[in-house]
Tab-separated table of C-alpha atoms in Angstrom:
chain	number	residue	atom	x	y	z
A	18	MET	CA	61.157	10.310	-49.143
A	19	ILE	CA	60.720	9.882	-45.375
A	20	ASP	CA	59.902	6.461	-43.988
A	21	THR	CA	60.651	5.473	-40.397
A	22	ILE	CA	60.801	8.066	-37.651
A	23	ASN	CA	61.710	7.447	-34.040
A	24	PHE	CA	61.000	10.218	-31.583
A	25	LYS	CA	60.494	10.651	-27.851
A	26	LEU	CA	58.039	12.570	-25.755
A	27	ASN	CA	60.188	13.719	-22.832
A	28	ASN	CA	58.969	14.934	-19.420
A	29	VAL	CA	55.773	12.869	-19.564
A	30	SER	CA	55.033	13.780	-15.936
A	31	LYS	CA	54.281	17.343	-17.153
A	32	TYR	CA	51.248	15.974	-18.972
A	33	PRO	CA	48.859	14.266	-16.498
A	34	LEU	CA	46.241	13.237	-19.060
A	35	THR	CA	48.816	11.764	-21.419
A	36	ARG	CA	50.586	9.997	-18.558
A	37	THR	CA	47.322	8.357	-17.470
A	38	GLN	CA	46.501	7.590	-21.109
A	39	TYR	CA	49.718	5.643	-21.712
A	40	GLU	CA	49.988	4.019	-18.291
A	41	ALA	CA	46.537	2.482	-18.673
A	42	THR	CA	46.192	-1.191	-19.520
A	43	THR	CA	43.146	-2.887	-21.007
A	44	ARG	CA	40.751	-4.787	-18.749
A	45	THR	CA	41.051	-7.889	-20.891
A	46	GLY	CA	44.845	-7.789	-20.892
A	47	GLU	CA	47.111	-9.777	-18.621
A	48	THR	CA	50.555	-9.108	-17.195
A	49	HIS	CA	52.558	-12.057	-15.896
A	50	VAL	CA	55.358	-11.156	-13.493
A	51	PHE	CA	57.749	-13.841	-12.281
A	52	ILE	CA	59.535	-13.064	-8.997
A	53	ASP	CA	62.072	-14.791	-6.782
A	54	GLU	CA	60.421	-16.098	-3.576
A	55	ASP	CA	63.264	-14.929	-1.355
A	56	THR	CA	64.138	-11.545	-2.884
A	57	GLY	CA	60.925	-10.563	-4.623
A	58	GLU	CA	62.952	-9.568	-7.694
A	59	THR	CA	61.759	-10.192	-11.230
A	60	VAL	CA	63.495	-13.255	-12.678
A	61	GLU	CA	62.125	-13.126	-16.235
A	62	ASN	CA	61.557	-10.264	-18.636
A	63	THR	CA	57.906	-9.344	-19.017
A	64	LYS	CA	55.969	-6.880	-21.134
A	65	ILE	CA	55.615	-4.522	-18.175
A	66	ARG	CA	58.379	-4.393	-15.599
A	67	ALA	CA	57.157	-3.462	-12.144
A	68	ILE	CA	57.980	-3.106	-8.464
A	69	LEU	CA	55.982	-5.467	-6.274
A	70	HIS	CA	55.107	-4.025	-2.809
A	71	HIS	CA	54.715	-7.037	-0.509
A	72	ASP	CA	52.731	-5.206	2.166
A	73	SER	CA	49.949	-4.273	-0.221
A	74	ASP	CA	50.547	-6.758	-3.067
A	75	SER	CA	50.466	-3.802	-5.460
A	76	LEU	CA	52.472	-3.570	-8.682
A	77	ILE	CA	53.937	-0.275	-9.894
A	78	PRO	CA	55.178	-0.562	-13.510
A	79	LEU	CA	58.592	0.852	-14.421
A	80	SER	CA	58.256	0.517	-18.186
A	81	LYS	CA	55.706	-0.545	-20.733
A	82	ARG	CA	55.816	-1.748	-24.338
A	83	SER	CA	52.675	-1.577	-26.392
A	84	LYS	CA	51.127	-0.454	-29.697
A	85	LEU	CA	48.727	2.141	-31.016
A	86	PHE	CA	46.330	0.521	-33.453
A	87	ILE	CA	45.404	2.699	-36.430
A	88	ALA	CA	41.768	2.279	-37.484
A	89	SER	CA	42.397	3.266	-41.125
A	90	SER	CA	45.299	0.826	-41.608
A	91	HIS	CA	46.544	-2.657	-40.839
A	92	TYR	CA	49.575	-0.874	-39.381
A	93	SER	CA	50.244	-0.274	-35.677
A	94	VAL	CA	52.625	2.154	-33.982
A	95	SER	CA	55.036	0.659	-31.448
A	96	TYR	CA	55.879	2.640	-28.357
A	97	PHE	CA	57.976	2.194	-25.243
A	98	TYR	CA	57.058	4.043	-22.063
A	99	ASN	CA	59.983	4.317	-19.659
A	100	ILE	CA	58.226	5.458	-16.510
A	101	THR	CA	61.451	5.723	-14.531
A	102	SER	CA	63.137	8.000	-17.098
A	103	ASP	CA	59.896	9.850	-17.847
A	104	PHE	CA	59.725	9.456	-21.621
A	105	ILE	CA	57.690	7.613	-24.272
A	106	SER	CA	59.509	6.533	-27.421
A	107	PHE	CA	57.549	6.044	-30.651
A	108	ASP	CA	58.716	4.099	-33.676
A	109	LEU	CA	56.696	4.198	-36.897
A	110	SER	CA	56.781	4.220	-40.664
A	111	ILE	CA	55.033	7.414	-41.745
A	112	PRO	CA	53.817	6.108	-45.152
A	113	LYS	CA	52.544	2.867	-43.604
A	114	TYR	CA	50.785	4.906	-40.931
A	115	MET	CA	49.159	7.117	-43.582
A	116	TYR	CA	48.641	4.770	-46.545
A	117	GLY	CA	49.043	1.216	-45.196
A	118	THR	CA	52.155	0.603	-47.329
A	119	ASN	CA	55.461	2.361	-47.980
A	120	ILE	CA	55.271	1.655	-51.695
A	121	VAL	CA	53.297	4.889	-51.515
A	122	GLN	CA	55.875	7.456	-50.392
A	123	PHE	CA	55.695	10.355	-47.956
A	124	ILE	CA	56.222	13.191	-50.433
A	125	LYS	CA	54.349	16.205	-51.781
A	126	TYR	CA	53.089	15.972	-55.351
A	127	PHE	CA	54.283	19.307	-56.735
A	128	SER	CA	57.680	19.501	-55.018
A	129	GLN	CA	60.051	17.014	-53.446
A	130	ASP	CA	62.837	19.393	-52.460
A	131	SER	CA	64.376	19.591	-49.003
A	132	ASN	CA	62.309	22.502	-47.688
A	133	THR	CA	58.981	21.046	-48.828
A	134	THR	CA	59.800	17.653	-47.337
A	135	PHE	CA	60.895	19.229	-44.055
A	136	ASP	CA	57.661	21.202	-43.807
A	137	ALA	CA	55.664	18.021	-44.443
A	138	LEU	CA	57.580	16.248	-41.673
A	139	ASN	CA	56.945	19.086	-39.240
A	140	ASP	CA	53.239	19.056	-40.069
A	141	PHE	CA	53.084	15.296	-39.540
A	142	VAL	CA	54.711	15.482	-36.093
A	143	LYS	CA	52.291	18.223	-35.037
A	144	SER	CA	49.338	16.217	-36.325
A	145	PHE	CA	50.512	13.050	-34.565
A	146	THR	CA	50.932	14.748	-31.189
A	147	HIS	CA	47.536	16.422	-31.513
A	148	LYS	CA	45.842	13.127	-32.389
A	149	HIS	CA	47.532	10.733	-29.961
A	150	PHE	CA	48.143	12.840	-26.836
A	151	LEU	CA	45.356	14.139	-24.613
A	152	ASP	CA	47.415	17.145	-23.455
A	153	VAL	CA	48.710	20.061	-25.497
A	154	ILE	CA	52.365	19.133	-25.967
A	155	ASP	CA	55.261	21.581	-25.876
A	156	PRO	CA	57.323	20.824	-29.033
A	157	LEU	CA	60.425	21.354	-26.906
A	158	ASP	CA	59.602	17.950	-25.369
A	159	ILE	CA	59.477	16.164	-28.745
A	160	GLU	CA	62.952	14.813	-29.509
A	161	LEU	CA	64.012	13.181	-32.784
A	162	THR	CA	66.230	10.116	-32.286
A	163	ARG	CA	66.196	8.483	-35.734
A	164	LEU	CA	65.005	9.247	-39.253
A	165	ASP	CA	65.018	7.076	-42.386
A	166	LEU	CA	65.097	8.659	-45.835
A	167	CYS	CA	64.158	6.514	-48.807
A	168	TYR	CA	63.537	6.468	-52.545
A	169	ASN	CA	61.722	3.990	-54.817
A	170	GLN	CA	63.464	3.696	-58.186
A	171	PHE	CA	61.348	2.306	-61.036
A	172	PHE	CA	62.469	-0.093	-63.785
A	173	ASN	CA	60.750	-1.535	-66.828
A	174	SER	CA	60.522	-5.013	-65.301
A	175	LYS	CA	61.379	-7.170	-62.313
A	176	PHE	CA	64.201	-8.715	-64.363
A	177	ASP	CA	65.789	-5.312	-65.009
A	178	SER	CA	65.554	-4.237	-61.367
A	179	LEU	CA	67.231	-7.427	-60.091
A	180	LYS	CA	69.899	-7.286	-62.798
A	181	TYR	CA	70.694	-3.695	-61.840
A	182	LEU	CA	70.917	-4.701	-58.170
A	183	ASN	CA	73.395	-7.484	-58.955
A	184	GLU	CA	75.682	-4.976	-60.654
A	185	GLN	CA	75.354	-2.598	-57.693
A	186	LYS	CA	76.652	-5.329	-55.381
A	187	GLU	CA	80.049	-5.020	-57.049
A	188	LEU	CA	80.082	-1.295	-56.256
A	189	LEU	CA	79.255	-2.062	-52.625
A	190	LYS	CA	82.374	-4.212	-52.369
A	191	LYS	CA	84.443	-1.423	-53.905
A	192	PHE	CA	83.165	1.253	-51.494
A	193	ALA	CA	83.262	-0.895	-48.364
A	194	ARG	CA	86.352	-3.089	-48.697
A	195	ASN	CA	88.807	-0.557	-47.239
A	196	THR	CA	86.759	0.067	-44.096
A	197	LYS	CA	85.973	-1.841	-40.933
A	198	ASN	CA	82.264	-1.389	-41.496
A	199	ASP	CA	79.940	-4.292	-42.148
A	200	TYR	CA	78.511	-4.902	-45.588
A	201	ARG	CA	76.312	-7.816	-46.563
A	202	SER	CA	74.933	-8.991	-49.845
A	203	TYR	CA	71.858	-11.185	-50.242
A	204	ASP	CA	69.872	-12.468	-53.213
A	205	THR	CA	67.599	-9.431	-53.437
A	206	SER	CA	69.317	-6.848	-51.235
A	207	LEU	CA	72.560	-5.289	-50.105
A	208	VAL	CA	73.259	-3.647	-46.759
A	209	TYR	CA	76.082	-1.391	-45.585
A	210	ILE	CA	76.262	-0.754	-41.834
A	211	THR	CA	78.360	1.726	-39.869
A	212	LYS	CA	78.177	2.854	-36.264
A	213	ARG	CA	76.417	6.063	-37.283
A	214	TYR	CA	74.138	5.036	-40.110
A	215	SER	CA	73.092	2.178	-42.343
A	216	PHE	CA	72.383	2.086	-46.066
A	217	LYS	CA	70.508	-0.560	-47.983
A	218	ILE	CA	69.180	-1.262	-51.442
A	219	TYR	CA	66.604	-3.992	-51.878
A	220	HIS	CA	64.040	-5.332	-54.294
A	221	LYS	CA	60.763	-3.906	-53.057
A	222	GLY	CA	58.586	-6.599	-54.614
A	223	THR	CA	60.294	-9.389	-52.681
A	224	GLU	CA	60.039	-7.472	-49.404
A	225	PHE	CA	56.369	-6.568	-50.057
A	226	GLN	CA	55.477	-10.192	-50.733
A	227	LYS	CA	57.058	-11.316	-47.460
A	228	ASN	CA	55.596	-8.591	-45.235
A	229	ASP	CA	52.984	-5.992	-46.206
A	230	ARG	CA	51.141	-8.201	-48.715
A	231	ARG	CA	50.267	-10.685	-45.983
A	232	GLN	CA	49.137	-7.924	-43.637
A	233	LEU	CA	47.017	-6.255	-46.313
A	234	MET	CA	45.322	-9.548	-47.152
A	235	LEU	CA	44.168	-9.753	-43.516
A	236	LYS	CA	43.161	-6.097	-43.216
A	237	ASN	CA	42.945	-3.642	-46.102
A	238	PRO	CA	40.786	-0.695	-44.974
A	239	THR	CA	42.317	1.655	-47.561
A	240	GLY	CA	41.163	-0.636	-50.383
A	241	HIS	CA	44.517	-1.151	-52.102
A	242	ASP	CA	44.574	-3.457	-55.120
A	243	ILE	CA	47.075	-5.911	-53.630
A	244	ASN	CA	47.932	-7.629	-56.915
A	245	GLU	CA	48.562	-4.248	-58.525
A	246	LEU	CA	50.849	-3.253	-55.639
A	247	GLN	CA	52.766	-6.508	-56.117
A	248	GLU	CA	53.119	-5.941	-59.856
A	249	ILE	CA	54.354	-2.371	-59.377
A	250	SER	CA	56.689	-3.164	-56.472
A	251	ASP	CA	58.353	-5.905	-58.544
A	252	LYS	CA	59.702	-3.093	-60.760
A	253	ILE	CA	61.156	-1.140	-57.821
A	254	LEU	CA	64.548	-0.988	-56.145
A	255	ARG	CA	64.298	0.793	-52.828
A	256	TYR	CA	67.110	2.874	-51.314
A	257	GLU	CA	67.120	3.616	-47.583
A	258	VAL	CA	69.509	5.484	-45.309
A	259	THR	CA	68.919	5.196	-41.568
A	260	PHE	CA	70.194	8.294	-39.776
A	261	ARG	CA	70.856	7.425	-36.164
A	262	LYS	CA	71.557	10.239	-33.756
A	263	ALA	CA	75.302	9.714	-34.102
A	264	GLN	CA	75.070	10.442	-37.842
A	265	ILE	CA	72.970	13.554	-37.270
A	266	ASP	CA	75.622	14.683	-34.765
A	267	TYR	CA	78.296	13.992	-37.365
A	268	LEU	CA	76.535	16.050	-40.048
A	269	PHE	CA	75.892	18.829	-37.527
A	270	GLU	CA	79.617	19.003	-36.785
A	271	GLN	CA	80.849	18.551	-40.360
A	272	ASN	CA	78.657	21.385	-41.597
A	273	ASN	CA	79.752	23.642	-38.731
A	274	LEU	CA	76.190	24.223	-37.531
A	275	HIS	CA	77.434	25.010	-34.014
A	276	VAL	CA	77.924	28.619	-35.031
A	277	GLN	CA	74.150	29.118	-34.953
A	278	TYR	CA	74.412	28.785	-31.177
A	279	VAL	CA	78.041	29.706	-30.503
A	280	SER	CA	78.789	32.557	-32.882
A	281	PHE	CA	82.266	33.305	-31.491
A	282	LEU	CA	83.507	30.088	-33.126
A	283	LYS	CA	83.352	31.726	-36.559
A	284	ASN	CA	86.980	32.808	-36.416
A	285	GLU	CA	90.061	32.547	-34.232
A	286	ARG	CA	89.980	36.180	-33.206
A	287	SER	CA	86.510	35.966	-31.670
A	288	ARG	CA	87.401	32.626	-30.046
A	289	LYS	CA	90.415	34.175	-28.373
A	290	SER	CA	88.396	37.180	-27.236
A	291	MET	CA	85.679	35.035	-25.642
A	292	ARG	CA	88.289	32.832	-23.971
A	293	GLN	CA	89.678	35.920	-22.244
A	294	LEU	CA	86.370	37.634	-21.432
A	295	ASN	CA	84.369	34.654	-20.137
A	296	ARG	CA	86.376	31.482	-19.771
A	297	GLN	CA	83.517	29.600	-18.086
A	298	PHE	CA	81.111	30.265	-20.959
A	299	TYR	CA	83.862	29.473	-23.462
A	300	ASP	CA	84.555	26.050	-21.868
A	301	ARG	CA	80.858	25.244	-21.680
A	302	SER	CA	80.454	26.192	-25.351
A	303	ILE	CA	83.339	23.957	-26.419
A	304	GLU	CA	81.778	21.114	-24.452
A	305	PHE	CA	78.499	21.791	-26.259
A	306	CYS	CA	80.265	21.432	-29.608
A	307	GLU	CA	81.953	18.164	-28.709
A	308	GLN	CA	79.056	16.277	-27.140
A	309	SER	CA	76.006	14.573	-28.633
A	310	LYS	CA	72.895	16.724	-29.045
A	311	HIS	CA	69.179	16.420	-28.389
A	312	TYR	CA	67.216	17.410	-31.513
A	313	VAL	CA	63.822	18.938	-30.735
A	314	PHE	CA	60.983	20.331	-32.866
A	315	SER	CA	61.046	23.766	-31.248
A	316	PRO	CA	63.145	26.933	-31.310
A	317	ILE	CA	65.493	27.149	-28.352
A	318	ALA	CA	67.456	30.015	-26.813
A	319	GLN	CA	71.250	30.051	-27.051
A	320	HIS	CA	71.974	29.680	-23.343
A	321	GLU	CA	69.422	26.885	-22.973
A	322	ALA	CA	70.837	25.048	-25.978
A	323	ILE	CA	74.377	25.179	-24.593
A	324	ASN	CA	73.379	24.197	-21.058
A	325	SER	CA	71.138	21.287	-22.080
A	326	GLN	CA	72.952	20.058	-25.219
A	327	THR	CA	69.688	20.641	-27.067
A	328	VAL	CA	69.271	22.163	-30.531
A	329	THR	CA	66.373	22.784	-32.887
A	330	PHE	CA	65.845	20.157	-35.558
A	331	ASP	CA	65.480	22.745	-38.298
A	332	ARG	CA	65.498	22.814	-42.087
A	333	THR	CA	69.284	23.378	-42.120
A	334	ILE	CA	69.982	20.100	-40.326
A	335	PHE	CA	67.407	18.305	-42.449
A	336	ALA	CA	69.006	19.694	-45.629
A	337	CYS	CA	72.339	18.143	-44.589
A	338	MET	CA	70.612	14.767	-44.205
A	339	PHE	CA	68.674	15.238	-47.438
A	340	ASN	CA	71.842	16.038	-49.416
A	341	TYR	CA	73.769	13.177	-47.821
A	342	PHE	CA	71.004	10.767	-48.797
A	343	TRP	CA	70.982	11.788	-52.452
A	344	GLU	CA	74.781	11.785	-52.641
A	345	THR	CA	74.731	8.190	-51.358
A	346	VAL	CA	72.019	7.115	-53.800
A	347	THR	CA	73.797	8.810	-56.711
A	348	LYS	CA	77.019	6.997	-55.863
A	349	TYR	CA	75.302	3.697	-56.625
A	350	GLN	CA	73.904	4.706	-60.002
A	351	LEU	CA	75.316	2.788	-62.939
A	352	LYS	CA	76.204	4.115	-66.367
A	353	GLN	CA	75.800	2.433	-69.722
A	354	ARG	CA	78.868	0.829	-71.194
A	355	MET	CA	80.248	2.450	-74.315
A	356	SER	CA	80.515	0.476	-77.546
A	357	VAL	CA	83.871	0.051	-79.296
A	358	TYR	CA	82.678	2.534	-81.917
A	359	ASP	CA	81.802	5.102	-79.217
A	360	VAL	CA	85.229	4.663	-77.620
A	361	LEU	CA	86.987	5.161	-80.957
A	362	GLN	CA	84.938	8.247	-81.755
A	363	LYS	CA	85.530	9.895	-78.397
A	364	ALA	CA	89.244	9.023	-78.315
A	365	SER	CA	89.672	10.377	-81.848
A	366	GLN	CA	87.956	13.642	-80.852
A	367	LEU	CA	90.279	14.033	-77.866
A	368	ASN	CA	93.326	13.214	-79.980
A	369	LEU	CA	92.200	15.943	-82.398
A	370	LYS	CA	92.079	18.428	-79.518
A	371	ARG	CA	95.569	17.242	-78.567
A	372	ASP	CA	96.927	17.955	-82.031
A	373	GLU	CA	95.479	21.478	-81.928
A	374	ALA	CA	96.746	22.262	-78.429
A	375	THR	CA	99.723	24.531	-77.893
A	376	SER	CA	100.523	23.396	-74.347
A	377	GLU	CA	102.923	20.475	-74.252
A	378	ASP	CA	101.558	19.343	-70.881
A	379	PHE	CA	97.994	19.399	-72.230
A	380	ARG	CA	99.058	17.466	-75.356
A	381	ARG	CA	100.695	14.804	-73.176
A	382	LYS	CA	97.555	14.370	-71.030
A	383	LEU	CA	95.396	13.825	-74.111
A	384	SER	CA	97.622	11.264	-75.800
A	385	PHE	CA	95.704	7.999	-76.160
A	386	ASN	CA	97.074	4.637	-77.172
A	387	LEU	CA	94.013	3.711	-79.221
A	388	PRO	CA	94.667	-0.056	-79.633
A	389	MET	CA	95.239	-0.542	-75.888
A	390	VAL	CA	92.325	1.690	-74.820
A	391	VAL	CA	89.931	-0.029	-77.229
A	392	ALA	CA	91.113	-3.460	-76.075
A	393	LEU	CA	90.494	-2.547	-72.440
A	394	ALA	CA	87.131	-1.007	-73.267
A	395	THR	CA	86.146	-4.212	-75.082
A	396	LEU	CA	87.280	-6.415	-72.187
A	397	SER	CA	85.337	-4.232	-69.762
A	398	GLN	CA	82.139	-5.361	-71.549
A	399	TYR	CA	82.678	-8.783	-69.966
A	400	GLU	CA	84.640	-8.078	-66.786
A	401	SER	CA	84.644	-5.160	-64.351
A	402	LEU	CA	87.714	-2.928	-64.359
A	403	ASP	CA	88.583	-4.149	-60.861
A	404	SER	CA	88.479	-7.762	-62.085
A	405	LEU	CA	90.761	-6.870	-64.987
A	406	ARG	CA	93.246	-5.342	-62.551
A	407	LYS	CA	93.337	-8.580	-60.545
A	408	SER	CA	93.731	-10.740	-63.668
A	409	GLY	CA	97.474	-10.069	-63.977
A	410	LEU	CA	97.263	-9.091	-67.655
A	411	PHE	CA	98.867	-5.736	-66.900
A	412	THR	CA	101.381	-4.399	-64.458
A	413	LYS	CA	99.871	-2.243	-61.733
A	414	SER	CA	101.282	1.011	-63.088
A	415	THR	CA	100.191	0.209	-66.653
A	416	PHE	CA	96.686	-0.679	-65.587
A	417	TYR	CA	96.173	2.497	-63.574
A	418	ARG	CA	97.553	4.634	-66.409
A	419	TYR	CA	95.030	3.197	-68.835
A	420	LYS	CA	92.253	3.207	-66.263
A	421	LYS	CA	92.757	6.967	-65.986
A	422	GLN	CA	92.498	7.260	-69.759
A	423	LEU	CA	89.307	5.204	-69.764
A	424	ALA	CA	87.852	7.498	-67.100
A	425	THR	CA	88.634	10.484	-69.337
A	426	LEU	CA	86.539	8.766	-72.007
A	427	GLY	CA	83.717	8.155	-69.541
A	428	ILE	CA	84.394	4.501	-68.715
A	429	ASP	CA	84.788	3.625	-65.040
A	430	SER	CA	83.625	1.124	-62.394
A	431	GLU	CA	80.061	2.452	-62.685
A	432	SER	CA	79.953	1.734	-66.446
A	433	ARG	CA	78.282	-1.642	-66.094
A	434	LEU	CA	74.983	-1.522	-68.011
A	435	ILE	CA	74.795	-3.307	-71.363
A	436	ASP	CA	71.207	-3.884	-72.466
A	437	MET	CA	69.111	-1.409	-70.478
A	438	PRO	CA	68.958	2.380	-70.294
A	439	PRO	CA	70.089	3.917	-66.984
A	440	PRO	CA	67.043	4.468	-64.729
A	441	THR	CA	66.145	7.987	-63.664
A	442	LEU	CA	66.233	9.589	-60.215
A	443	ASP	CA	62.953	11.464	-60.335
A	444	TYR	CA	59.303	10.976	-59.413
A	445	VAL	CA	57.752	10.779	-62.901
A	446	ASP	CA	57.010	7.031	-62.768
A	447	TYR	CA	55.968	7.272	-59.144
A	448	LYS	CA	53.399	9.979	-59.898
A	449	HIS	CA	52.033	7.901	-62.762
A	450	TYR	CA	51.253	5.026	-60.404
A	451	PHE	CA	50.526	6.778	-57.103
A	452	GLY	CA	49.950	10.469	-57.775
A	453	ARG	CA	46.251	10.092	-56.891
A	454	HIS	CA	47.183	9.499	-53.249
A	455	HIS	CA	48.729	12.986	-53.058
A	456	LEU	CA	46.026	14.938	-54.873
A	457	ARG	CA	43.088	14.106	-52.624
């Protein structure tokens, strides 16, 4: 459910042991710094940027990029230490960190709801800070900057998963064509990118073969059966939504979560009263609502939240992300196409309701031209409804009238599956293959 997390440890200077821990370099390591002879300025980017003091020939690093190597995995955690700005940023895939592969998901076995997943995330962050920092860290200094939610959908075969993906690509065009956002389609993946978030669906087996399989063949301390992982991943389509901070801000605003910190915004009367009683606090509160937030893993007082643009990353915010993710995934689920017999049966049932109705308006809405509806339903077995619209066989008004009737019967742009049952959105197949990893 949760894959990549990016978070920062702010105010590193508060933690002397941790600061020394992450500033240290290995004795066998080397840092090459190229400087201009006249100015002494760095002329090429290096792993560690530094100030060179000419009187003592000493180097003081300004930033550092490195990795934490995990003994129980082939995986390593990337981090960036900005010494000038006093923070360390960590970027990692939680399931790869824990299991060596994200075919195994970061979920709880008995429940995968929003609250359970949020609690698991909180526990992981606490465990990570305890394990990788030498000081006791104030959770107020742990700031979330990105979170990826994901789901592995299982099919009966690799063929079925890739066939389903090819049909989904047509939906991507439909959803993205009227926007300025970037969408791309590849052989085994599709990607939709906005300024706030990105969404992708890809064939997990192809991605595993290119990346994790090679790494596991070099180092496999968890003892995964690599061929089994390949066989299982070939049956998987993976959905991922990357929530950048701008998208979390957007969801925070859209769901009116400001009122947790600025209660007078609940109605116009209280807004007006606060504007008159304390205009300075009112203006500062409005500014708080309009600006980007810092999301931390700690409760925070109202005045501190407003003054520092900092809010608690709590289960309410996570629930907004969780719901948005599943709404996006659901939007790309395909339905099975109806046979001509099914169309006739359903249309006849609706026409029967029409004949029994007393309302003239209701009777008019349920009037179906059976020959035309059946013809369109039959054509839709070979071409998408959008392709039929572009074919020129019908006038625009006629097409949309019959498209509405088809939708009433349950036939729409998502009705694209012919010879496979629609896959489920649950964890039954996942538990069959990987449940043992969650019951240890």
